[in-house]
Coordinates of C-alpha atoms in Angstrom, one line a residue:
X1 CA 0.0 0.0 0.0
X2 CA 1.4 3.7 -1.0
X3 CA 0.7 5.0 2.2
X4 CA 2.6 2.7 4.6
X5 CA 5.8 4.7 5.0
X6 CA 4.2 7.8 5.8
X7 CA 3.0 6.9 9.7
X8 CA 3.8 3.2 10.1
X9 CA 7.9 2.8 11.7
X10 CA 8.4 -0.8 10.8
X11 CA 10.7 -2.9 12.9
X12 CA 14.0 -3.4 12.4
X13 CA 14.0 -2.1 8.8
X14 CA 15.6 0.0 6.8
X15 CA 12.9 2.6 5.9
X16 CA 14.9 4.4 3.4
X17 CA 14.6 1.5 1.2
X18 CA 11.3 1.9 0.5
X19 CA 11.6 5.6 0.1
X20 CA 11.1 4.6 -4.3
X21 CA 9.4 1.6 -3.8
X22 CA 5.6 0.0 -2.2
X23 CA 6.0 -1.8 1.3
X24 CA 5.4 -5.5 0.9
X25 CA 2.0 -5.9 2.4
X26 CA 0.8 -9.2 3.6
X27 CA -3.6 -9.9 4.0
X28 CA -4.3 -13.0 4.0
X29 CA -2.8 -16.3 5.4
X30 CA -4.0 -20.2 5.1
X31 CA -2.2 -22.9 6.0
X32 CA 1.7 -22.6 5.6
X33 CA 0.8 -19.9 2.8
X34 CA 0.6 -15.8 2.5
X35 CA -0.9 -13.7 0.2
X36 CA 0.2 -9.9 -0.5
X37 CA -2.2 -7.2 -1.1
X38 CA -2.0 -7.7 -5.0
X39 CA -2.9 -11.9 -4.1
X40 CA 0.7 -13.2 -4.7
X41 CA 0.9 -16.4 -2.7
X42 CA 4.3 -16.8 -0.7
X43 CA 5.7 -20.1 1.5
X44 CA 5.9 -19.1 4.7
X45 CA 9.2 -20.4 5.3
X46 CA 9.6 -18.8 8.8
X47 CA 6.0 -19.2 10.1
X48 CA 6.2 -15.1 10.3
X49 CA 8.4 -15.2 13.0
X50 CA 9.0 -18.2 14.3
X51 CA 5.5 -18.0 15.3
X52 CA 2.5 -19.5 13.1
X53 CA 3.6 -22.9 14.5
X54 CA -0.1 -24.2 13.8
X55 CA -0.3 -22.7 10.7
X56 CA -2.2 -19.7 9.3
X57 CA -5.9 -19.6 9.2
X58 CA -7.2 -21.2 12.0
X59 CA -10.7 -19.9 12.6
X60 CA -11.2 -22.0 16.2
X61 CA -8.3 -19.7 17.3
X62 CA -9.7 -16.8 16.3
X63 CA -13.4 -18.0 17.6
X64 CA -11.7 -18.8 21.4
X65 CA -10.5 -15.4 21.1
X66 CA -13.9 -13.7 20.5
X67 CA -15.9 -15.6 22.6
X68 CA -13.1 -15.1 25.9
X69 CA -13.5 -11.3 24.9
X70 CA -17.0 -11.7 24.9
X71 CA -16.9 -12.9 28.5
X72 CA -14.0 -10.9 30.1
X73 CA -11.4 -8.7 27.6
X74 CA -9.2 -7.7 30.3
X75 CA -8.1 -7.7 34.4
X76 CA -5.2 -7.9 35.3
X77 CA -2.9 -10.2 37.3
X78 CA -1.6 -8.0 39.9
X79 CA -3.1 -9.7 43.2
X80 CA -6.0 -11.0 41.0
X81 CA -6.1 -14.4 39.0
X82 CA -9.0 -14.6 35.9
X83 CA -9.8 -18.8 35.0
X84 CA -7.9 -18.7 31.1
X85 CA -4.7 -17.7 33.4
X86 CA -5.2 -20.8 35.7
X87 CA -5.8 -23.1 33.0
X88 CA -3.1 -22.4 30.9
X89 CA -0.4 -21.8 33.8
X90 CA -1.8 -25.3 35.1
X91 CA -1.4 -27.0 31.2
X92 CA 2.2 -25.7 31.1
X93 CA 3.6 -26.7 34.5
X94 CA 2.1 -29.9 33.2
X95 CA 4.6 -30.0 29.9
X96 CA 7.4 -28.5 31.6
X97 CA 10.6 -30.8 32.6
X98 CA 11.2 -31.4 36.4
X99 CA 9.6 -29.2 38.9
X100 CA 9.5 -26.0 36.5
X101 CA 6.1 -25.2 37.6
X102 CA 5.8 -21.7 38.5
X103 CA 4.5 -19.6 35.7
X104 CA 5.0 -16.0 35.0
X105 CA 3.2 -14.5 32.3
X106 CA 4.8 -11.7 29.9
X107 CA 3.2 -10.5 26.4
X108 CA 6.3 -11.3 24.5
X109 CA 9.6 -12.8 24.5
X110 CA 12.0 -9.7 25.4
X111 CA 9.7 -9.8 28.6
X112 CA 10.3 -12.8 29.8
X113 CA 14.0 -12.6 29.5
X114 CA 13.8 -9.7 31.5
X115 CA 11.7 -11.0 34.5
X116 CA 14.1 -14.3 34.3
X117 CA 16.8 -12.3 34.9
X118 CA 15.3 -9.6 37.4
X119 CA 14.2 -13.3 39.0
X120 CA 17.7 -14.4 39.3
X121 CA 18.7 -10.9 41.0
X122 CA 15.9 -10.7 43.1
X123 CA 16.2 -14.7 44.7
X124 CA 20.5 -14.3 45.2
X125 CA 19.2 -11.1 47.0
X126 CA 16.7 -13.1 49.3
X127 CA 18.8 -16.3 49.7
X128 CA 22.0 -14.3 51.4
X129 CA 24.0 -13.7 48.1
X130 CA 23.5 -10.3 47.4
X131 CA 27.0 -10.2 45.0
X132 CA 25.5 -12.3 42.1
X133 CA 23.8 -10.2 39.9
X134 CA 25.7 -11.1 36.1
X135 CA 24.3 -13.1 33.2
X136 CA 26.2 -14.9 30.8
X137 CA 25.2 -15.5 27.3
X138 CA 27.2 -16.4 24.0
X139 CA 28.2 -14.4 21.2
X140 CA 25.9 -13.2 18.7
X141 CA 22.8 -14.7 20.2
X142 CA 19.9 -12.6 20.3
X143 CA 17.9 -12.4 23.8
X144 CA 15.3 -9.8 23.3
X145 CA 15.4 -5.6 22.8
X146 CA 14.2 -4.2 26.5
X147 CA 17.3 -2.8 28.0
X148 CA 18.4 -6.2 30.3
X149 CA 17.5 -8.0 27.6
X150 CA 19.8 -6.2 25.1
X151 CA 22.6 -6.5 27.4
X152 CA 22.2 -10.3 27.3
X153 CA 22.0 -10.1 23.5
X154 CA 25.5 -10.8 21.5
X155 CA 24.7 -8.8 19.0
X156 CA 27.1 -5.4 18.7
X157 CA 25.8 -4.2 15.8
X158 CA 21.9 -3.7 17.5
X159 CA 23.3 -2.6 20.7
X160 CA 25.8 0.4 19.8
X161 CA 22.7 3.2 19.3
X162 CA 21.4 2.5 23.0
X163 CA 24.8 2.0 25.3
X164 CA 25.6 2.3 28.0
X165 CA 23.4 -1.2 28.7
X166 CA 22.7 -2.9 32.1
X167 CA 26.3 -4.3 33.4
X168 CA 27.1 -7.4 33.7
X169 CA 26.2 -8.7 31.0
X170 CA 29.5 -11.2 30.1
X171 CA 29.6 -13.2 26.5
X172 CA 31.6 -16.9 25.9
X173 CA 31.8 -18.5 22.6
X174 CA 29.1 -20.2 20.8
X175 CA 28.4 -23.6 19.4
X176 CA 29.2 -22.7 15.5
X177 CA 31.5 -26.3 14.9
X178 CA 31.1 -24.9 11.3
X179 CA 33.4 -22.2 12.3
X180 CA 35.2 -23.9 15.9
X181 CA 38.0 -21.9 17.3
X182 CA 39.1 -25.0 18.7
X183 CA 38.5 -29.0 17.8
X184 CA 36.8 -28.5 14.5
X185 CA 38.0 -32.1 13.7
X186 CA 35.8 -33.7 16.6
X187 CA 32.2 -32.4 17.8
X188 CA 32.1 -34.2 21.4
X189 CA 35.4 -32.7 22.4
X190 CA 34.0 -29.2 20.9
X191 CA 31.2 -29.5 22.9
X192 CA 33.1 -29.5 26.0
X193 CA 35.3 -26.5 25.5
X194 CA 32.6 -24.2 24.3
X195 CA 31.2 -25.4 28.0
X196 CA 33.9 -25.3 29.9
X197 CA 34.4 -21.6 28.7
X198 CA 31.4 -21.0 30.9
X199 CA 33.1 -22.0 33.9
X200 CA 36.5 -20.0 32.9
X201 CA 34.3 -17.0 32.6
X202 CA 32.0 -17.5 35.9
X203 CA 35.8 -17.8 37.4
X204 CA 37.1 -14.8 35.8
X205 CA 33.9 -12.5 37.1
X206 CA 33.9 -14.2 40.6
X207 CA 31.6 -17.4 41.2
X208 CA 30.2 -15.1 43.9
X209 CA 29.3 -12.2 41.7
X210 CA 27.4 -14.4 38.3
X211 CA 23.7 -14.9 39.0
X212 CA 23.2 -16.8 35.9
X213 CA 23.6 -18.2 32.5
X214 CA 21.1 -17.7 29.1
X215 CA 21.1 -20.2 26.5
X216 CA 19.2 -21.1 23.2
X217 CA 18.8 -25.1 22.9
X218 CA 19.6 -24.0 19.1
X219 CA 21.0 -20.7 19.2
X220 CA 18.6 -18.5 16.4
X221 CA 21.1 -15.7 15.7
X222 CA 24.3 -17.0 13.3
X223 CA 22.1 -19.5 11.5
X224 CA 20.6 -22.1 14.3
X225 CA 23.6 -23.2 16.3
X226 CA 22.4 -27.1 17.6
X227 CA 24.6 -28.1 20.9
X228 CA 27.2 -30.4 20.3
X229 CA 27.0 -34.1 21.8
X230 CA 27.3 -33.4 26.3
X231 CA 27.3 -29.9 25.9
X232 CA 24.3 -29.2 28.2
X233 CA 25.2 -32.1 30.4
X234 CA 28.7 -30.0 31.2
X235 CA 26.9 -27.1 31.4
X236 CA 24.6 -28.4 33.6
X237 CA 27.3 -29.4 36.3
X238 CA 28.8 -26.6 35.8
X239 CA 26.0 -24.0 36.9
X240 CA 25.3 -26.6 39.9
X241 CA 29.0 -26.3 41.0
X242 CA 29.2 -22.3 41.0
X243 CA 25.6 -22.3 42.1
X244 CA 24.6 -20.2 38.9
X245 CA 20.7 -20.7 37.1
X246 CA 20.8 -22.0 34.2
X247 CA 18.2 -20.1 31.8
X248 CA 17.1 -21.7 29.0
X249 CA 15.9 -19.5 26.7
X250 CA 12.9 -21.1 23.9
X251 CA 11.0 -17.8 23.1
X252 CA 12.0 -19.6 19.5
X253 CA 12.7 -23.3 20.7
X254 CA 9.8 -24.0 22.5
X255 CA 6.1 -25.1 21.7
X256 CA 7.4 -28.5 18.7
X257 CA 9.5 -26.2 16.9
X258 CA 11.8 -28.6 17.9
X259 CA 9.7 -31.7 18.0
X260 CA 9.3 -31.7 21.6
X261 CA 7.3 -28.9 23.7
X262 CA 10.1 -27.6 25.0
X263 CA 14.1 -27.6 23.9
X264 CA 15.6 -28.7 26.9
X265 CA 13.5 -31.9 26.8
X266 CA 15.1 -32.5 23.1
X267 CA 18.6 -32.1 24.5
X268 CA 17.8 -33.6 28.1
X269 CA 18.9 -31.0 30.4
X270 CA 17.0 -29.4 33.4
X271 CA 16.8 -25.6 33.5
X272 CA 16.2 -23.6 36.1
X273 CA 13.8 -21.3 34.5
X274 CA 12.7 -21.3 31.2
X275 CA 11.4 -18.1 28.9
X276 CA 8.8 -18.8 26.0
X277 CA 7.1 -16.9 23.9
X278 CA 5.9 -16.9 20.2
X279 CA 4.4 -20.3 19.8
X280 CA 2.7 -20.9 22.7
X281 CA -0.2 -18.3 21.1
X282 CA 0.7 -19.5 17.3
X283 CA 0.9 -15.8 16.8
X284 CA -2.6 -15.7 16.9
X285 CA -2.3 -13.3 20.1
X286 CA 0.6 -11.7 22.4
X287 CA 1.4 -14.1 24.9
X288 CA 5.0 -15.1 26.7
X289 CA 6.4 -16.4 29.8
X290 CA 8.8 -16.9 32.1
X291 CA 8.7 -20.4 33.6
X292 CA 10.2 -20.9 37.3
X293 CA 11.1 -24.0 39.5
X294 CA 9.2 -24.6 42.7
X295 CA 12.8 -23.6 44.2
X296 CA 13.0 -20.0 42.8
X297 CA 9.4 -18.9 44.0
X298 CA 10.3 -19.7 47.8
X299 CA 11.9 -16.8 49.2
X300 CA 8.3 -14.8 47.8
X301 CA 6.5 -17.0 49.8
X302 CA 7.0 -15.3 53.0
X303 CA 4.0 -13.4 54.6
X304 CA 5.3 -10.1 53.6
X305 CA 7.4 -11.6 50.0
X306 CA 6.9 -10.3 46.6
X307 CA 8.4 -10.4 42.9
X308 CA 8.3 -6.8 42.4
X309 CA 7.3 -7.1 38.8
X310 CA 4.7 -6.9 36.5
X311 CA 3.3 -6.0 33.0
X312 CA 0.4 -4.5 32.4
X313 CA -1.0 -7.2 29.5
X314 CA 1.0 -10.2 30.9
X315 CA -1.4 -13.3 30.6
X316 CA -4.5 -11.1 29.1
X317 CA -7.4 -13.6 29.3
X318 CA -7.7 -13.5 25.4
X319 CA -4.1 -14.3 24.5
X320 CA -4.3 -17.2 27.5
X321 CA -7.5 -18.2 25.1
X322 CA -6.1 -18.7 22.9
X323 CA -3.5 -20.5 24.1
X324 CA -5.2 -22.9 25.8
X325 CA -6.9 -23.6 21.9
X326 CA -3.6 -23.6 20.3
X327 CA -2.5 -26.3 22.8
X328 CA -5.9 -28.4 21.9
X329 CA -4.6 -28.0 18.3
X330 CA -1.2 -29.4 19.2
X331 CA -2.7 -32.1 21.5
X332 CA -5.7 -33.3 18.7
X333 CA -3.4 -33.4 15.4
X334 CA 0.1 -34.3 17.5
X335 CA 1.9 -31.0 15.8
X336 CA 4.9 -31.9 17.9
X337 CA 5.0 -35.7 16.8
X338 CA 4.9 -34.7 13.0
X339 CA 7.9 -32.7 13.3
X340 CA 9.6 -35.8 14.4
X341 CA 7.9 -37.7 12.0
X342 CA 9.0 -35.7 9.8
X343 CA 12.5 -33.7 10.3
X344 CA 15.6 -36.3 8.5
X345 CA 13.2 -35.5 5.8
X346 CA 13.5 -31.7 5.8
X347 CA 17.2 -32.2 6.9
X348 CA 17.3 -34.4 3.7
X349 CA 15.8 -31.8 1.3
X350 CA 17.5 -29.3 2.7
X351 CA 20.8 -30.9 1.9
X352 CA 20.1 -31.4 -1.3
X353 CA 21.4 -27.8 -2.1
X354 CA 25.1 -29.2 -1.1
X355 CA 25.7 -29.4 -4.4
X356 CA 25.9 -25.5 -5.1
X357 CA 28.9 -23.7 -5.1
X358 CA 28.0 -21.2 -2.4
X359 CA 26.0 -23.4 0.1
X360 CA 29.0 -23.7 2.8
X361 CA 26.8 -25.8 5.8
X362 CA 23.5 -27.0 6.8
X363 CA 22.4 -27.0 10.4
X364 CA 19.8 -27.2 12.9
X365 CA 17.1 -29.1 14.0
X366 CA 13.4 -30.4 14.0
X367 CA 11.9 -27.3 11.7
X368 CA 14.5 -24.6 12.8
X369 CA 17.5 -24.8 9.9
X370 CA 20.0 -22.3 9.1
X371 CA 21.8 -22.5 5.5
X372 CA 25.1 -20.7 5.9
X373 CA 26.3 -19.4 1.8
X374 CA 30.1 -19.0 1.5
X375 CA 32.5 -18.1 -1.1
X376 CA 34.9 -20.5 -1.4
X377 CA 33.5 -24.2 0.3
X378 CA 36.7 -25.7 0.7
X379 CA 38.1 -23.1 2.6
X380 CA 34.9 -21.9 4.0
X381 CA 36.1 -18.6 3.3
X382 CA 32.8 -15.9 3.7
X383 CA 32.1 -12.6 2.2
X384 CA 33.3 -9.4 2.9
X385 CA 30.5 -6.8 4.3
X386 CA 30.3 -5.0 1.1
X387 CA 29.8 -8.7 -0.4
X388 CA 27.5 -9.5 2.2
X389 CA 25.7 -6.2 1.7
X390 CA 25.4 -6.8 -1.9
X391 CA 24.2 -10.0 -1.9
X392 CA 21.7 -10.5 1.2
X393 CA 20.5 -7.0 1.4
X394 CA 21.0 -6.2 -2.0
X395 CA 19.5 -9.4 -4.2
X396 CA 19.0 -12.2 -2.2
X397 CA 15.7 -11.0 0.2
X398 CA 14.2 -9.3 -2.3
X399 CA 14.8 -12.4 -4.7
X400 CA 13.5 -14.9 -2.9
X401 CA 10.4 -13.1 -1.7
X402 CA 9.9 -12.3 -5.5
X403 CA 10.0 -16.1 -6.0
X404 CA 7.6 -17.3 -3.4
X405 CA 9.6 -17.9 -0.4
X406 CA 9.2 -15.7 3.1
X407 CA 12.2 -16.1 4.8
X408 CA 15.0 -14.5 6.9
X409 CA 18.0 -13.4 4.9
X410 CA 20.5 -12.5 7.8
X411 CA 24.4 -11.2 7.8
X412 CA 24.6 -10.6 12.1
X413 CA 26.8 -13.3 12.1
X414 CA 28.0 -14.7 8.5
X415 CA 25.7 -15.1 5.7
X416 CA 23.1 -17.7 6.4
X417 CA 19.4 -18.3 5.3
X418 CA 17.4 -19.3 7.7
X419 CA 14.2 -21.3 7.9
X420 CA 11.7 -22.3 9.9
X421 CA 8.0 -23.1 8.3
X422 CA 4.5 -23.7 10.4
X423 CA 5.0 -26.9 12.1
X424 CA 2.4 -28.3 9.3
X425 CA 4.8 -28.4 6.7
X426 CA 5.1 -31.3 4.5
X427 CA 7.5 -32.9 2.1
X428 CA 5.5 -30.8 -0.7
X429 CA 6.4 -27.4 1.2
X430 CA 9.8 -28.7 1.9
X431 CA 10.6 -29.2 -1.8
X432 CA 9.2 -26.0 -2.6
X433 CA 11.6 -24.6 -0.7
X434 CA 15.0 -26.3 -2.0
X435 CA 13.6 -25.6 -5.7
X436 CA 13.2 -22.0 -4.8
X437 CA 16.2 -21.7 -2.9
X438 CA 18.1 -24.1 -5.7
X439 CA 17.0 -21.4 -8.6
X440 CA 17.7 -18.0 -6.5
X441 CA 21.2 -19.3 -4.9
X442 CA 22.6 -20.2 -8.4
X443 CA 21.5 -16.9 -10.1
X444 CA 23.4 -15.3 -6.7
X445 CA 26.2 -17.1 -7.4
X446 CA 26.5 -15.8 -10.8
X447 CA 26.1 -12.7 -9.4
X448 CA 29.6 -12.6 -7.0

């Protein structure tokens, strides 16, 4: 539409580029498919973002959230509870590993990384160790944009217009093997130094002074870093020995976009809190959460205790709705069990497009896959920025949307494509995709 640049500040976009030019504007949705305001259909490849894990379309959603609103449209949670808030708190704690059963509710992701890590402050406070107060997180992983959750974000090149942050926020290396610093030759032994840099860094700050450590199960930012073989396991030990939470964060990982409800059960380690978001709604209204263990709420429980925390919207009756309908969903056409059934076949598709010249690595898990494009495979040698520039920015976004694919073209680590379609997706959308990507990725390459 003409008129969509004049009031409307998009997110995380480059408005000047549409200063010649009409803003893509999407209608309609059905199924794992959009249509654009001239009825072009698109793939979603990304499920918007991250988020139409149902799929597109689904009337019953949209009918639980008229009919809550029809009852009660809004009261708050501040010393008051509302029935679609108990429900769905009691249906999580029900799904969540271990005794992860105290649930906080945000309206988005950024939210609840900020309450996990207020949390963490607030329970060393109460428990005698007023001194731990840092986070660690890895580089280039994205956490959220509220100011604490920025600082836990690896991400320089979104941080620089806003510092000085919230200190204490301390970044160790990431799980890339495609790009290990050390052991590239053997993923185990990988595994356990990118872990073990944990520890060195919770001993370089002080055990006494970290509060905390924020990972991804598959680390979004970078192209969808999976944990290498004992990774968590290490990790695990080693939060227990400096007495540190472990935060695992599944704004992204949660809710069968990895073929289990939530991450940590994929990878089988116990968190101490976990933050969600995105899924747990199917995008069909704003809902997140930050999920406690039993242990964590017991300082509050004193006569006089309280988490001094609180957003205003945080578990609105509609959006808890419609979650509890978006769980039905799951629960009547097993979502979660047909990613399983159905990943080594996206995996297999997907890795068709080894044979290109430019397609350096394919990684991830259940729907969540990041395509990293290089310019030289045996080296692995990537592009410069202005290359980078030039060929994300500059041809490859606008190309594959112009071909039928909505995806995520991203440089904020090196050049990767990343994908991750409704959790509906079959072998018919998953070929759609490598043909697409096989006929845009060899025009780019001619392009270099």
């Amino acid at each position: 539409m003409a008129n969509a640049t004049d009031h409307l500040w998009m997110h995380f976009t480059r408005m000047a580029s549409y200063s010649a030019g009409e803003v893509p504007t999407i209608v309609r949705g059905e199924g794992a498919y959009v249509w654009d305001a001239q009825g072009r259909r698109y793939l979603d490849g990304l499920a918007g973002l991250f988020v139409v894990n149902a799929g597109h379309g689904r009337t019953e959603l949209a009918e639980a959230a008229a009919k809550q609103a029809g009852e009660l449209a809004y009261f708050p949670l501040w010393s008051y509870a509302h029935p679609k808030a108990i429900e769905l708190a009691e249906r999580i704690a029900a799904l969540t590993p271990g005794d992860l059963n105290r649930i906080f509710f945000t309206t988005g992701g950024s939210e609840a990384v900020e309450a996990a890590w207020k949390l963490a402050r607030a329970y060393f406070k109460r428990t005698g160790k007023p001194n731990k107060y840092k986070v660690i997180s890895r580089y280039i992983a994205y956490h959220g944009t509220s100011m604490g959750a920025l600082s836990i974000t690896g991400l320089p090149g979104i941080k620089s217009d806003f510092e000085p942050l919230v200190p204490g926020a301390i970044k160790v290396p990431n799980t890339n093997f495609y790009r290990a610093p050390e052991h590239g030759d053997d993923h185990e032994a990988f595994g356990r130094w990118a872990a073990d840099e944990i520890g060195r860094a919770i001993e370089r700050e002080g055990p006494d002074t970290v509060a905390a450590v924020f990972l991804e199960p598959v680390q979004n930012s970078g192209g969808c870093f999976p944990p290498p073989p004992g990774y968590f396991e290490r990790v695990r030990e080693i939060c227990d020995a400096y007495d540190v939470l472990l935060v695992s964060d599944e704004v992204i990982c949660s809710w069968g976009r990895l073929g289990e409800y939530f991450g940590a059960v994929r990878y089988g380690y116990q968190p101490d809190i976990i933050t969600t978001a995105k899924g747990i709604t199917s995008g069909y209204a704003p809902l997140g959460a930050m999920i406690a263990s039993d242990r964590l709420m017991e300082p509050f429980l004193t006569e006089t205790g309280m988490f001094a925390h609180g957003v205003t919207f945080g578990g609105h009756p509609v959006s808890c709705a419609v979650a509890l309908a978006n769980l039905e969903v799951f629960a009547r056409e097993d979502l979660v069990g047909h990613v399983r059934a159905n990943e080594d076949a996206f995996r297999a598709t997907l890795e068709k497009l080894y044979d290109l010249p430019i397609v350096g690595d394919v990684r991830g898990d259940g729907y969540f896959y990041g395509i990293e494009l290089v310019k030289d495979k045996s080296t692995r040698e990537t592009f410069t920025e202005a290359e980078s520039e030039r060929l994300l920015r500059g041809f490859l976004s606008t190309a594959l949307f112009q071909a039928g694919l909505y995806c995520r073209a991203d440089d904020r680590g090196d050049p990767v494509i990343q994908l991750a379609p409704p959790l509906i997706a079959e072998q018919q959308h998953f070929d759609e995709i490598e043909q697409i990507l096989r006929t845009v990725l060899t025009e780019a390459w001619t392009r270099l």
